[in-house]
PDB file of C-alpha atoms in Angstrom:
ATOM      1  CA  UNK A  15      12.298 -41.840 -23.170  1.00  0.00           C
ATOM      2  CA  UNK A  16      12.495 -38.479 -25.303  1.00  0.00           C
ATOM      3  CA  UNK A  17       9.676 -36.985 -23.666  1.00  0.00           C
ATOM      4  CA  UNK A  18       9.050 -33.283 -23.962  1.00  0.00           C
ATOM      5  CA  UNK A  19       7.221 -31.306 -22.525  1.00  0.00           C
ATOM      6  CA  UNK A  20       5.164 -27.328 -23.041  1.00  0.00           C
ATOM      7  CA  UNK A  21       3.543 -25.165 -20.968  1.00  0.00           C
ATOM      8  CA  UNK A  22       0.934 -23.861 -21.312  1.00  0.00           C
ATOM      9  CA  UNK A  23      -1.001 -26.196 -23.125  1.00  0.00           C
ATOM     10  CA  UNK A  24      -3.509 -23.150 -24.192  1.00  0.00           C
ATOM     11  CA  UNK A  25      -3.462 -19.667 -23.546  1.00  0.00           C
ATOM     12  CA  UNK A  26      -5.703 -16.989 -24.412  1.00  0.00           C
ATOM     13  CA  UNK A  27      -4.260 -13.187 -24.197  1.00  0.00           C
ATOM     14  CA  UNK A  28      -5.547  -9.397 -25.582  1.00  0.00           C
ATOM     15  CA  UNK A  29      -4.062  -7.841 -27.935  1.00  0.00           C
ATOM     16  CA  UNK A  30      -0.944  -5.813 -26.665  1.00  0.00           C
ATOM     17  CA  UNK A  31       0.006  -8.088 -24.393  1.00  0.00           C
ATOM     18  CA  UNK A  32       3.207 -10.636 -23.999  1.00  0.00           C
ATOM     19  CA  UNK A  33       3.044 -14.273 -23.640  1.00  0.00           C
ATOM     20  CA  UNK A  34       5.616 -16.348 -22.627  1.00  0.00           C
ATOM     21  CA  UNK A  35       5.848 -20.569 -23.776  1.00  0.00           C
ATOM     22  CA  UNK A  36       8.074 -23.238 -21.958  1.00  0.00           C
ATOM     23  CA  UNK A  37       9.852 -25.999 -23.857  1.00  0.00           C
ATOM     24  CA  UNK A  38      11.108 -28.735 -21.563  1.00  0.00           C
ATOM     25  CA  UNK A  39      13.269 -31.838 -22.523  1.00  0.00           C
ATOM     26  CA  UNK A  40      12.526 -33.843 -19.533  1.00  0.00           C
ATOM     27  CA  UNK A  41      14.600 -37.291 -19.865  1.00  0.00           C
ATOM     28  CA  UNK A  42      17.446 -36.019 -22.232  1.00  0.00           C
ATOM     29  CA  UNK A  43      19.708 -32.786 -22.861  1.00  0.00           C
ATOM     30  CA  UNK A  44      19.231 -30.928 -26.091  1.00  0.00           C
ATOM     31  CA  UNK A  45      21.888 -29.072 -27.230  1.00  0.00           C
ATOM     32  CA  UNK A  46      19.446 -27.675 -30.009  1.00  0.00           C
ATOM     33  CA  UNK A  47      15.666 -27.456 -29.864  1.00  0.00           C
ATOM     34  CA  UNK A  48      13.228 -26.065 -32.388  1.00  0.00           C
ATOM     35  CA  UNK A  49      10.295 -23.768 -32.588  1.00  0.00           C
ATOM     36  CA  UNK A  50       7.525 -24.451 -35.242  1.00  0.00           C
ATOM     37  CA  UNK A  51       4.198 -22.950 -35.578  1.00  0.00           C
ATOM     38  CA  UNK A  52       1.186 -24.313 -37.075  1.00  0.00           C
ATOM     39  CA  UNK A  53      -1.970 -22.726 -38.990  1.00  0.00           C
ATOM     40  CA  UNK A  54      -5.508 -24.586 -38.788  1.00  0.00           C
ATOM     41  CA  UNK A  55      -5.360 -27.946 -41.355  1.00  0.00           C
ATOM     42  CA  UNK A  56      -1.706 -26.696 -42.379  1.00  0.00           C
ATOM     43  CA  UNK A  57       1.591 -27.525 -42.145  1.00  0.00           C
ATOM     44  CA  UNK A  58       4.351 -26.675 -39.696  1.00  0.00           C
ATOM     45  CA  UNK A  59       6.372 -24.139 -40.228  1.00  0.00           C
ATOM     46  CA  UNK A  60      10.225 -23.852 -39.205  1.00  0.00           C
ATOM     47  CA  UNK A  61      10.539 -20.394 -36.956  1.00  0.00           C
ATOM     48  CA  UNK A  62      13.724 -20.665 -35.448  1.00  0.00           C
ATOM     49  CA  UNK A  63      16.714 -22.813 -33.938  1.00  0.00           C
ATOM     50  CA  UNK A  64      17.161 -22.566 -30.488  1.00  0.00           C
ATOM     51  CA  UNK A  65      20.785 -23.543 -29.197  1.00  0.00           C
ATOM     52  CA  UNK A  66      21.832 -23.684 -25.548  1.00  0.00           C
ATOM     53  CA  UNK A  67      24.036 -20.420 -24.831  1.00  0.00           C
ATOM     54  CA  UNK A  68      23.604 -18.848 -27.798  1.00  0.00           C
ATOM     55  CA  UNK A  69      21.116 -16.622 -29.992  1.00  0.00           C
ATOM     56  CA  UNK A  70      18.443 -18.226 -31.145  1.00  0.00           C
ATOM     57  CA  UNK A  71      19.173 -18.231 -35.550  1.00  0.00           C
ATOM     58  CA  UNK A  72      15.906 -17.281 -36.991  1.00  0.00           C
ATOM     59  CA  UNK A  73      13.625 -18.121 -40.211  1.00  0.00           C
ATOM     60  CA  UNK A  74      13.057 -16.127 -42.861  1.00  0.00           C
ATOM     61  CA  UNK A  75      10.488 -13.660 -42.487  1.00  0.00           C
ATOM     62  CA  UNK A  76      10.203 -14.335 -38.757  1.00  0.00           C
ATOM     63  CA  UNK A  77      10.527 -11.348 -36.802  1.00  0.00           C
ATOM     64  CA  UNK A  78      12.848 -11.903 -33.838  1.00  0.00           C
ATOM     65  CA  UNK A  79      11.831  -8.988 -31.808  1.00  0.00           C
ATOM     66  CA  UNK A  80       8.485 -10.206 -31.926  1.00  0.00           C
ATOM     67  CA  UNK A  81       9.451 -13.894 -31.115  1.00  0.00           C
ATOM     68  CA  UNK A  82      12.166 -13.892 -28.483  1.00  0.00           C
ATOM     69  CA  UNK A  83      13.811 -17.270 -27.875  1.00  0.00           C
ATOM     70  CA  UNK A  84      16.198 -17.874 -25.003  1.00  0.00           C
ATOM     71  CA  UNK A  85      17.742 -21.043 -24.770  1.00  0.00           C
ATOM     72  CA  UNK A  86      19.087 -21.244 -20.776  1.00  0.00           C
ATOM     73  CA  UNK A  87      20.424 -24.235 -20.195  1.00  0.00           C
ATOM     74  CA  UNK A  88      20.188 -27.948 -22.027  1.00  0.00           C
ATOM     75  CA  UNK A  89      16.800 -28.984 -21.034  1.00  0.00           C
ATOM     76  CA  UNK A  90      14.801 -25.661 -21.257  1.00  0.00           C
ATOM     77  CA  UNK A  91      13.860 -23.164 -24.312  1.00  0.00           C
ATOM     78  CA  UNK A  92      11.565 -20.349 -23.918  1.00  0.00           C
ATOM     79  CA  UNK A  93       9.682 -18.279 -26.880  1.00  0.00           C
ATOM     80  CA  UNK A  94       7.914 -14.671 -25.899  1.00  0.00           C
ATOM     81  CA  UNK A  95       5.543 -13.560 -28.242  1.00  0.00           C
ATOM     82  CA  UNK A  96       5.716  -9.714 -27.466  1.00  0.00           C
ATOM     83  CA  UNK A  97       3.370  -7.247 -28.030  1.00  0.00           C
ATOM     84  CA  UNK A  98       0.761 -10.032 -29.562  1.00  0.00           C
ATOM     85  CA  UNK A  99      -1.595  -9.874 -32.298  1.00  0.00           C
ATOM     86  CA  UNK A 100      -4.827 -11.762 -33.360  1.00  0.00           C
ATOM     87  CA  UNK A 101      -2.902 -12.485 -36.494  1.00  0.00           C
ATOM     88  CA  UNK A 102      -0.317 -14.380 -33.870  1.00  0.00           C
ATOM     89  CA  UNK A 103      -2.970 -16.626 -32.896  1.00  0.00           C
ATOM     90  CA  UNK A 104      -1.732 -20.153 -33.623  1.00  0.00           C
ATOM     91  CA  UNK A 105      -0.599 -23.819 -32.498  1.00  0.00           C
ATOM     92  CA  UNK A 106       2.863 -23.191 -31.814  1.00  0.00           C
ATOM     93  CA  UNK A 107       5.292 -26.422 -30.809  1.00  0.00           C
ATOM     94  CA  UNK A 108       8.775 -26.667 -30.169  1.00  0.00           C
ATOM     95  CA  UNK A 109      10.704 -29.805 -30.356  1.00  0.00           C
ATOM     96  CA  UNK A 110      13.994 -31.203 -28.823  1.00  0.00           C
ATOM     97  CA  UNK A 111      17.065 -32.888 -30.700  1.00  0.00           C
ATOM     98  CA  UNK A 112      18.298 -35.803 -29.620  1.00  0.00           C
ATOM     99  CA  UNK A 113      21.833 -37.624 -30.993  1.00  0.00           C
ATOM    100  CA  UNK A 114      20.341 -40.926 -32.862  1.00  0.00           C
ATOM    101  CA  UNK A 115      23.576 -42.368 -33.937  1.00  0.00           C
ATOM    102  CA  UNK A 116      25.312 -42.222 -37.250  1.00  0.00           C
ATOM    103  CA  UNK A 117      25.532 -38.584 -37.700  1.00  0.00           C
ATOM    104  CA  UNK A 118      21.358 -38.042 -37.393  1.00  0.00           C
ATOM    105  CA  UNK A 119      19.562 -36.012 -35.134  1.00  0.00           C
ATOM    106  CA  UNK A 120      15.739 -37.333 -34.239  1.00  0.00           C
ATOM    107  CA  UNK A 121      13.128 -34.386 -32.873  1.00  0.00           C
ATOM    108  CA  UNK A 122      10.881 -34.602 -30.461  1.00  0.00           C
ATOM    109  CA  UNK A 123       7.683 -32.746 -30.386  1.00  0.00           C
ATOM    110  CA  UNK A 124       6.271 -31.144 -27.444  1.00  0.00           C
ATOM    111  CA  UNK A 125       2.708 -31.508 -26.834  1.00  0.00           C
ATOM    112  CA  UNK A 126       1.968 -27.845 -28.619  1.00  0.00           C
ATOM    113  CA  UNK A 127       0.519 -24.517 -26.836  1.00  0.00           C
ATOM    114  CA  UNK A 128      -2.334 -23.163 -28.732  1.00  0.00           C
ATOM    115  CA  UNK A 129      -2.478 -19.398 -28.351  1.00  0.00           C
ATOM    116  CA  UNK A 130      -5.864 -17.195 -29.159  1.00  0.00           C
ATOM    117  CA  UNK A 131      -5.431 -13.097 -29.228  1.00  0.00           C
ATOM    118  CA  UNK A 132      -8.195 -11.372 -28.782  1.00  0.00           C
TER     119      UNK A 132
ATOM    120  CA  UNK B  20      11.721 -25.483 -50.339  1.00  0.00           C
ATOM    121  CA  UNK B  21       9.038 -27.960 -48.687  1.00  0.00           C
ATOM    122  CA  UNK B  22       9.033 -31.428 -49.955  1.00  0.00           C
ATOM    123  CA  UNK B  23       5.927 -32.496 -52.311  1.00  0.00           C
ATOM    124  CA  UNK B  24       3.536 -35.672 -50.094  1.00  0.00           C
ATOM    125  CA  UNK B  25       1.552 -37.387 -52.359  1.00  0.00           C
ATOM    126  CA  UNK B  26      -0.948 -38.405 -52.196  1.00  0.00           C
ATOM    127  CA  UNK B  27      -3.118 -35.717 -50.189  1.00  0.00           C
ATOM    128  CA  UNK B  28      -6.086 -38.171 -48.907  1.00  0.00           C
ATOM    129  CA  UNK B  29      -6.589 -41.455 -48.513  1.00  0.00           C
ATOM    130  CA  UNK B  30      -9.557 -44.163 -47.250  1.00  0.00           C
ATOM    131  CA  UNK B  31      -8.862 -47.252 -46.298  1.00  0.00           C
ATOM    132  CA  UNK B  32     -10.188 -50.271 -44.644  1.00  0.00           C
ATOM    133  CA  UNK B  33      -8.984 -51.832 -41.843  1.00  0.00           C
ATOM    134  CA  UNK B  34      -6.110 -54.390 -42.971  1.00  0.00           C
ATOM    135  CA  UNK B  35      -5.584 -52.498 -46.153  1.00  0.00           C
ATOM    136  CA  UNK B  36      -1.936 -51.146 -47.163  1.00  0.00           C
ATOM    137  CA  UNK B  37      -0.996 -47.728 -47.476  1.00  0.00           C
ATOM    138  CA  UNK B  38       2.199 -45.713 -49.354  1.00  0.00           C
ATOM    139  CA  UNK B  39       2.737 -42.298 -48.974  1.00  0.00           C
ATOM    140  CA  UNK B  40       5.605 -40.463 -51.025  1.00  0.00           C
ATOM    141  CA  UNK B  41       7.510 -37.425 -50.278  1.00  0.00           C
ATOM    142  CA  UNK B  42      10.045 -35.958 -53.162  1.00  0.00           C
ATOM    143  CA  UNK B  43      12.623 -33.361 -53.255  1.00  0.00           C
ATOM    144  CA  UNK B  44      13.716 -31.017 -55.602  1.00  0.00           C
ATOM    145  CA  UNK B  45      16.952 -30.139 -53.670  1.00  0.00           C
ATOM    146  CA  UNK B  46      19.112 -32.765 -52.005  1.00  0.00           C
ATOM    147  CA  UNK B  47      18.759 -34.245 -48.940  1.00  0.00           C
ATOM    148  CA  UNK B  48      20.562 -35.750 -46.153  1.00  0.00           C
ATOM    149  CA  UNK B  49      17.432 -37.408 -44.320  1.00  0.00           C
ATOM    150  CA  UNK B  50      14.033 -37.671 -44.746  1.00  0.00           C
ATOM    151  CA  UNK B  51      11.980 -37.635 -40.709  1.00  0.00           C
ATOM    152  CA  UNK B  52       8.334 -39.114 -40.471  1.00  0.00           C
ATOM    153  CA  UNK B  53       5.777 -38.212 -38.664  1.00  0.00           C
ATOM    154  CA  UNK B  54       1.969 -38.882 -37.767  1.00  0.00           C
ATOM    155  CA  UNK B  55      -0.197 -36.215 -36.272  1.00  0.00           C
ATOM    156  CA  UNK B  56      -3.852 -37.139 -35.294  1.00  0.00           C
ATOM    157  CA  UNK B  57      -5.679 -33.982 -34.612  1.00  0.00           C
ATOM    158  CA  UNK B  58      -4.922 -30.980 -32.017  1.00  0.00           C
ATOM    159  CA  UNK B  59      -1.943 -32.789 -30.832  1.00  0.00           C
ATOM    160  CA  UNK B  60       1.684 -32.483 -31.271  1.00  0.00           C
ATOM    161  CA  UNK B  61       3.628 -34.868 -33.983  1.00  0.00           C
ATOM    162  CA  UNK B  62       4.866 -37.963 -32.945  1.00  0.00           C
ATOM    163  CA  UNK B  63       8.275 -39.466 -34.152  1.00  0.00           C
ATOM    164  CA  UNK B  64       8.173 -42.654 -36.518  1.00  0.00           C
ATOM    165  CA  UNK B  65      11.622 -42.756 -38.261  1.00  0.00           C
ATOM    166  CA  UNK B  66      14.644 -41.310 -39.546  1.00  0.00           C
ATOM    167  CA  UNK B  67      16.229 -42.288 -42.995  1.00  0.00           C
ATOM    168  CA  UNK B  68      19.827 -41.152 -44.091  1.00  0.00           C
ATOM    169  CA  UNK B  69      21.841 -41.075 -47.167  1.00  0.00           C
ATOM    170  CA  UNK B  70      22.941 -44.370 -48.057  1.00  0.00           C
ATOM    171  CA  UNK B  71      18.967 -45.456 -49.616  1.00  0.00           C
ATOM    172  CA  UNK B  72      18.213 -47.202 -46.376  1.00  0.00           C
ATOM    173  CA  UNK B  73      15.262 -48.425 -45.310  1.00  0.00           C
ATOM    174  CA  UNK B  74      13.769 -48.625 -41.769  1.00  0.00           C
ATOM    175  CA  UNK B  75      11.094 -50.271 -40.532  1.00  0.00           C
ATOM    176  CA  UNK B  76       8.968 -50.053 -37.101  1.00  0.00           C
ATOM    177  CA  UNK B  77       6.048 -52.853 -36.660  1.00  0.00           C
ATOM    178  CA  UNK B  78       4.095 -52.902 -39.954  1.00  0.00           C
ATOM    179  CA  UNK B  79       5.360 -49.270 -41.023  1.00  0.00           C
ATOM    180  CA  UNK B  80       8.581 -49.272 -43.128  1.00  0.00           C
ATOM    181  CA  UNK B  81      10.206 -46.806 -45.514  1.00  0.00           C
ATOM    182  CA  UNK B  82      12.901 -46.266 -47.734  1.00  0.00           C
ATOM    183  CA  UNK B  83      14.889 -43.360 -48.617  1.00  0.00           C
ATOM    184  CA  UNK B  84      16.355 -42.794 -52.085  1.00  0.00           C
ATOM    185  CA  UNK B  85      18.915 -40.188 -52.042  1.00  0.00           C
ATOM    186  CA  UNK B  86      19.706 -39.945 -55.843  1.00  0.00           C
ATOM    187  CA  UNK B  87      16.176 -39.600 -56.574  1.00  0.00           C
ATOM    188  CA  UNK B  88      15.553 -37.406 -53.501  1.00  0.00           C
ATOM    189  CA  UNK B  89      12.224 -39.903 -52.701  1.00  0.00           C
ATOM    190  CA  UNK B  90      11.235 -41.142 -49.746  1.00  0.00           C
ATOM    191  CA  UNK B  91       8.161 -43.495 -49.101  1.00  0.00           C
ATOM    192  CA  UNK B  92       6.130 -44.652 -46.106  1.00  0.00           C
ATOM    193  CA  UNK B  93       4.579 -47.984 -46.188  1.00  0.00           C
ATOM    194  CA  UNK B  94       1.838 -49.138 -44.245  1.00  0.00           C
ATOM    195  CA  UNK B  95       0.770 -52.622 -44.342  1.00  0.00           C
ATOM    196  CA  UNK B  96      -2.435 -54.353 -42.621  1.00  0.00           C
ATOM    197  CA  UNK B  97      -3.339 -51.033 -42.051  1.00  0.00           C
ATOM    198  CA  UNK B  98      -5.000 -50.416 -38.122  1.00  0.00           C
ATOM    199  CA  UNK B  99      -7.448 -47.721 -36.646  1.00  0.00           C
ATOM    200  CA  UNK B 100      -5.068 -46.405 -34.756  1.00  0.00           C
ATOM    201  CA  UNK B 101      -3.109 -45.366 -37.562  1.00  0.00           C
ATOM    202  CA  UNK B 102      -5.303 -42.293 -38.912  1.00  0.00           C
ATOM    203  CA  UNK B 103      -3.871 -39.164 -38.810  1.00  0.00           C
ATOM    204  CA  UNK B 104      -2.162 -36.837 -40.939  1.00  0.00           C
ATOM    205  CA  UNK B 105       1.800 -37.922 -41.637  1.00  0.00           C
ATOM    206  CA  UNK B 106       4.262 -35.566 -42.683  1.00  0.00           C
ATOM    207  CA  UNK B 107       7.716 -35.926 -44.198  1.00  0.00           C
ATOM    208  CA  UNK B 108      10.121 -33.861 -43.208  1.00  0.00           C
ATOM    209  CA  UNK B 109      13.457 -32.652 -44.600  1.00  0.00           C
ATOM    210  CA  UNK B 110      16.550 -31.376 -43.346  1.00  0.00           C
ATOM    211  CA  UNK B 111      20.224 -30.492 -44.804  1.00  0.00           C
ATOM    212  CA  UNK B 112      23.414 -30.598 -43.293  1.00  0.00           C
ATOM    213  CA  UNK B 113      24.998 -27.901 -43.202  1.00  0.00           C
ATOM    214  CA  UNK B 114      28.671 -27.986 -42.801  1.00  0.00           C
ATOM    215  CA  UNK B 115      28.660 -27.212 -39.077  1.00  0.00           C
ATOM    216  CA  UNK B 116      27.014 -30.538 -38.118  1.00  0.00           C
ATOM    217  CA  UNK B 117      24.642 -30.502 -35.885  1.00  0.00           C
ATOM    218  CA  UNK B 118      21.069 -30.817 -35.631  1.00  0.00           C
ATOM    219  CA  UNK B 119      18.982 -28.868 -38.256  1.00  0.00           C
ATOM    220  CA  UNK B 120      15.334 -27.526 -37.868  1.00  0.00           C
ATOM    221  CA  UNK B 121      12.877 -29.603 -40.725  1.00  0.00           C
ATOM    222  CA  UNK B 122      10.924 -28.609 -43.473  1.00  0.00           C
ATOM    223  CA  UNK B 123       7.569 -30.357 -43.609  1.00  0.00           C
ATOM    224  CA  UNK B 124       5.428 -31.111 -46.412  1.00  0.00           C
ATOM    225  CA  UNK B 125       1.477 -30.680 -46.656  1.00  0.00           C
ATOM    226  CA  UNK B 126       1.061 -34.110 -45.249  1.00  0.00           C
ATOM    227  CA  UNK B 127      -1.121 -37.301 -46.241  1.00  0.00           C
ATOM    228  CA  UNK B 128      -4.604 -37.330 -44.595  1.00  0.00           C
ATOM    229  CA  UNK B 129      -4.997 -41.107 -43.795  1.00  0.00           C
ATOM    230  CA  UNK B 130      -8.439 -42.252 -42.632  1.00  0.00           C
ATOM    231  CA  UNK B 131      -8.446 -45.879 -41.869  1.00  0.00           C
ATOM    232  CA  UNK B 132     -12.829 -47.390 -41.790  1.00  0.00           C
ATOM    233  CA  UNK B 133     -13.521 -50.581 -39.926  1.00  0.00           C
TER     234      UNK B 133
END
């Protein structure tokens, strides 16, 4: 169980362009899923909480109009990286929160989309 | 403000044990663990609450020590398949409830040798 699920796995776009990422919860709903990004041999960084119905609540230092985040429905959360940049190129993975008893919340990582701007 | 993993490398043999810390300076409500072998995604080990609980999954365990805001992972009879990079990660409760995004540390670089 908790699987999750991104597409694409890798995408390669040019500069100027928009790309759009899936995040899929695909045995569980989650009310709340996350959207991290990750630099070569680095950690990963928090961008933004994603919660079904609502606007996404964003990281400092993240620019939302760059990184739009809709959250449809319980199983599905979408980033858009408009008007992309080389500088944009990254490992970006969201994860999914499922209820683990006693007031805790486990994640669930997604298998990552690795984006390259030329 | 990310969480301090110490240490940042480490070699072992096979069957060796391993501990990797993760400390705080602000306070916590759980400490999340994680191993990450390269160009994939994370992968779930454990969740520790308030309370200093410890967990354990196999031959990984940790413990969680809220006053100190510490947390370590313990790996005994260390296998192959266990190399990867492992990352603590922290989260507060805010006041709504709810789940709350993490903040990761640098992670551990663990390379286990046959």
């Amino acid at each position: 169980g908790a699987v999750v699920s991104q597409h694409p796995s890798w995408v390669i776009c040019k500069s100027g362009t928009s790309v759009k990422i899936e995040c899929r919860s695909l045995d569980f709903q989650a009310t709340t899923m996350f959207w991290y990004r990750q630099f070569p041999k680095q950690s990963l960084m928090l961008m933004a909480t994603s919660n079904e119905g609502s606007k996404a609540t964003y990281e400092q230092g993240v620019e939302k109009d760059k990184f739009l985040i809709n959250h449809a429905s319980l199983t599905l959360s979408t980033l858009t990286v408009t008007s992309a940049h080389p500088e944009d190129s990254s490992f970006y993975i969201c994860s999914a929160s499922s209820f683990g008893g006693r007031g805790s919340y486990e994640q669930y990582f997604g298998p990552g989309t690795r984006l390259t701007v030329t | 403000q990310q969480p301090v993993q110490s240490p940042q490398a480490v070699i072992l043999r096979e069957g060796e044990d391993a501990v990797i810390n993760c400390s705080s300076s602000k306070a916590l409500y759980s400490v999340h663990w994680y191993r990450q072998k390269h160009g994939e995604a994370p992968v779930f080990l454990m969740i520790l609450l308030k309370g200093g609980e410890q967990k354990g999954h196999e031959k990984i365990s940790a413990s969680f020590n809220e006053k100190k805001q510490q947390s370590s992972l313990y790996l005994t009879a260390s296998q192959l398949s266990y190399s990867g990079t492992y990352f603590c990660g922290t989260e507060k409760k805010y006041s709504g409830g709810g789940a709350d995004g993490l903040t990761f540390g640098k992670g551990t670089h663990l390379i286990i040798q046959p």
